Backbone as a ProteinNet text record, in pm:
[ID]
protein_1_A
[PRIMARY]
MTLLAAFRLDDGALSLHELSERTGLVKSTIMRLAVSLERFNWIVRMPDGRYQVGSAAEPHLPEE
[TERTIARY]
-17277.4	-17175.1	-17085.5	-17066.4	-16984.3	-17041.1	-17171.2	-17234.4	-17217	-17236	-17217.8	-17071.7	-16980.4	-16837.7	-16792	-16871.8	-16836	-16843.5	-16919.6	-16933	-16813.8	-16763.2	-16652.9	-16707.2	-16634.6	-16681.9	-16716.7	-16641.1	-16663.2	-16760	-16819.2	-16914.9	-17048.8	-17109.9	-17249.5	-17327.1	-17405.4	-17479.8	-17400	-17414.9	-17344	-17443.5	-17405.9	-17490.4	-17473.4	-17564.9	-17557.5	-17426.7	-17388	-17262.5	-17142	-17139.4	-17028.1	-17022.2	-17137.8	-17140.9	-17092.2	-17127.8	-17082.6	-16930.6	-16875.9	-16730.4	-16657	-16708.5	-16640.8	-16651.8	-16759.6	-16780.3	-16745.1	-16749.5	-16729.4	-16855.7	-16965.9	-17093.7	-17166.2	-17244.2	-17324.4	-17442.8	-17494.3	-17600.2	-17724.3	-17761.1	-17881.1	-17864.4	-17744.8	-17718.6	-17726.2	-17669.7	-17675.7	-17820.2	-17901.8	-18042.4	-18113.2	-18088.2	-18151.2	-18106.1	-17977	-17926	-17981.6	-17989.7	-18037.2	-18180.1	-18263.8	-18403	-18406	-18326.8	-18322.2	-18262.5	-18154.6	-18090.3	-18179.8	-18254.5	-18348.7	-18459.8	-18507.6	-18617.6	-18583.4	-18456.8	-18413.1	-18334.7	-18342.6	-18283.1	-18129.8	-18065.1	-17919	-17869.5	-17946	-17919.2	-18051	-18039.9	-18157.2	-18140.7	-18247.3	-18244.2	-18296.3	-18216.6	-18250.7	-18345.5	-18415.5	-18507.5	-18440.6	-18310.4	-18240	-18187.5	-18216.5	-18176.1	-18045	-17970.4	-17845.5	-17875.9	-17775	-17790.3	-17696.8	-17743.1	-17656.5	-17677.8	-17585.5	-17593.3	-17715.4	-17791.3	-17909.9	-17880.6	-17980.2	-17962.1	-17927.8	-17967.1	-17933.4	-17783.6	-17716.4	-17572.8	-17486.7	-17540.6	-17459.9	-17387.9	-17451.4	-17378	-17259	-17252.9	-17147.6	-17035.2	-17047	-16942.2	-16822	-16701.2	-16581.6	-16582.1	-16523.6	-16511.4	-16413.5	-16435.7	-16343.5	-16224.7
9696.1	9784.5	9713.6	9585	9509.2	9519	9510.8	9518	9656.4	9759.9	9895.8	9922.4	9867.8	9887.5	9819.5	9729.5	9660.9	9754.7	9861.9	9957.1	10051.7	10076.6	10169.8	10295.7	10404.3	10532.3	10527.1	10452.2	10448.7	10339	10267.6	10161.8	10220.9	10153.7	10179.4	10081.8	9999	9895.9	9765.9	9689.6	9562.5	9447.7	9336.7	9217.3	9147.3	9059.1	8977.8	8898.8	8846.6	8771	8859.6	8980.4	9072.1	9107.7	9131.9	9162.3	9043.9	8924.1	8804.2	8790.1	8813.5	8804.5	8909.2	9030.8	9139.5	9127.8	9070	9063.9	8929.8	8824.1	8690.2	8634.6	8709	8663.7	8578.2	8483	8401.8	8485	8448.9	8526.7	8539.5	8433.5	8440.8	8544.7	8556.5	8657.7	8796.9	8813.6	8943.2	8983.6	8888.9	8919.8	8965.3	8899.2	8939	9078.6	9105.2	9237.7	9344.2	9309.8	9404.7	9449.3	9359.8	9395.5	9506.9	9494	9597	9726.4	9716.5	9837.1	9909	9832.6	9892.8	9969.2	9913.9	9974.5	10117.1	10142.4	10274.4	10350.7	10302.8	10367.1	10379.1	10284.5	10281.2	10219.3	10123.7	10070.8	10066.4	10058.4	10053.2	9933.1	9855.2	9743.8	9793.7	9774	9818.6	9717.5	9759.2	9667	9538.5	9546.3	9427.2	9338.5	9375.5	9294.8	9336.2	9425.5	9472.7	9577.1	9607.3	9702	9820.3	9936.3	10053.3	10127.3	10215.3	10293.3	10384.5	10390.2	10473.6	10612.2	10696.3	10835.6	10850.7	10758.2	10767.1	10749.8	10678.5	10653	10762.3	10837.6	10935	11036.7	11091.6	11186.4	11125.1	10993	10923.9	10873.8	10897.8	10854.8	10946.9	10894.4	10979.6	11083.6	11197.6	11304.9	11260.8	11305.1	11269.7	11360.3
8636.2	8585.8	8483.7	8501.7	8407.4	8266.3	8256.4	8124.9	8063.9	8141.5	8089.9	8052.9	8130.3	8104.1	7975.6	7922.5	7797.6	7677.6	7690.3	7579.8	7577.5	7458.6	7438.2	7372.6	7384.9	7331.9	7183.9	7106.5	6961.5	6917.3	7013.5	6979.2	6936.9	6843.3	6815.2	6901.8	6841	6913.1	6912.7	7020.1	7034.2	7041.7	6982.9	6987.8	7122	7150.1	7271	7272.6	7157.2	7145.9	7179.3	7125.6	7153.6	7302.1	7362.6	7505.3	7587.2	7547.5	7616.9	7607.4	7489.5	7471.5	7555.1	7559.1	7630	7781.6	7830.6	7975.2	8037.1	7957.2	8011.3	8075.4	8063.9	8118.8	8016.1	8065	7973.8	7924.2	7808.9	7744.5	7830.9	7903.8	7988.1	8099.2	8154	8256.5	8196.7	8078.3	8010.3	7985.3	7943.1	7916.9	8044.5	8156.4	8282.9	8324.1	8312.6	8346.9	8252.4	8124.8	8024.7	8051.7	8098.7	8129.7	8234.4	8338.4	8442.6	8390.2	8314.7	8261.3	8160.9	8083.2	7988	8060.8	8168.6	8243.8	8286.4	8317.2	8362.4	8256	8132.2	8015.6	8021.4	8090.5	8088.8	7958.4	7905.4	7772.5	7696.2	7564.7	7477.5	7384.9	7371.4	7276.9	7142.9	7040.6	6907.2	6841.9	6735.4	6667.4	6616.8	6586.3	6536.9	6650.5	6777.6	6891.5	6955.3	6889.9	6949.3	7056.7	7138.6	7248.6	7230	7276.3	7278.6	7409.5	7442.8	7565.4	7557.7	7666.6	7672.7	7727.7	7727.2	7768.3	7916.2	8001.2	8143.4	8166.4	8078.9	8094.6	8033.1	7939.3	7865.7	7954.7	8059.3	8144.1	8217.1	8224.2	8297.3	8206.8	8077.7	7985.3	7998.6	7980.5	7988.3	7876.9	7906.8	7806.7	7699.2	7577.1	7468.2	7468.4
[MASK]
++++++++++++++++++++++++++++++++++++++++++++++++++++++++++++++++

């Protein structure tokens, strides 16, 4: 949940570095978590290596 909470409503895709800064987690931990979150479409890895919120997480985002 810490990784998902790093995303803000106005964010597009975030780099591994940005996720590390926002969560305080080391990059290797983020990568391990990202693999699991990607598997269930909570986050999506973009072709450039950045991450964005996936379709499984969208219903859980706060209303604007």
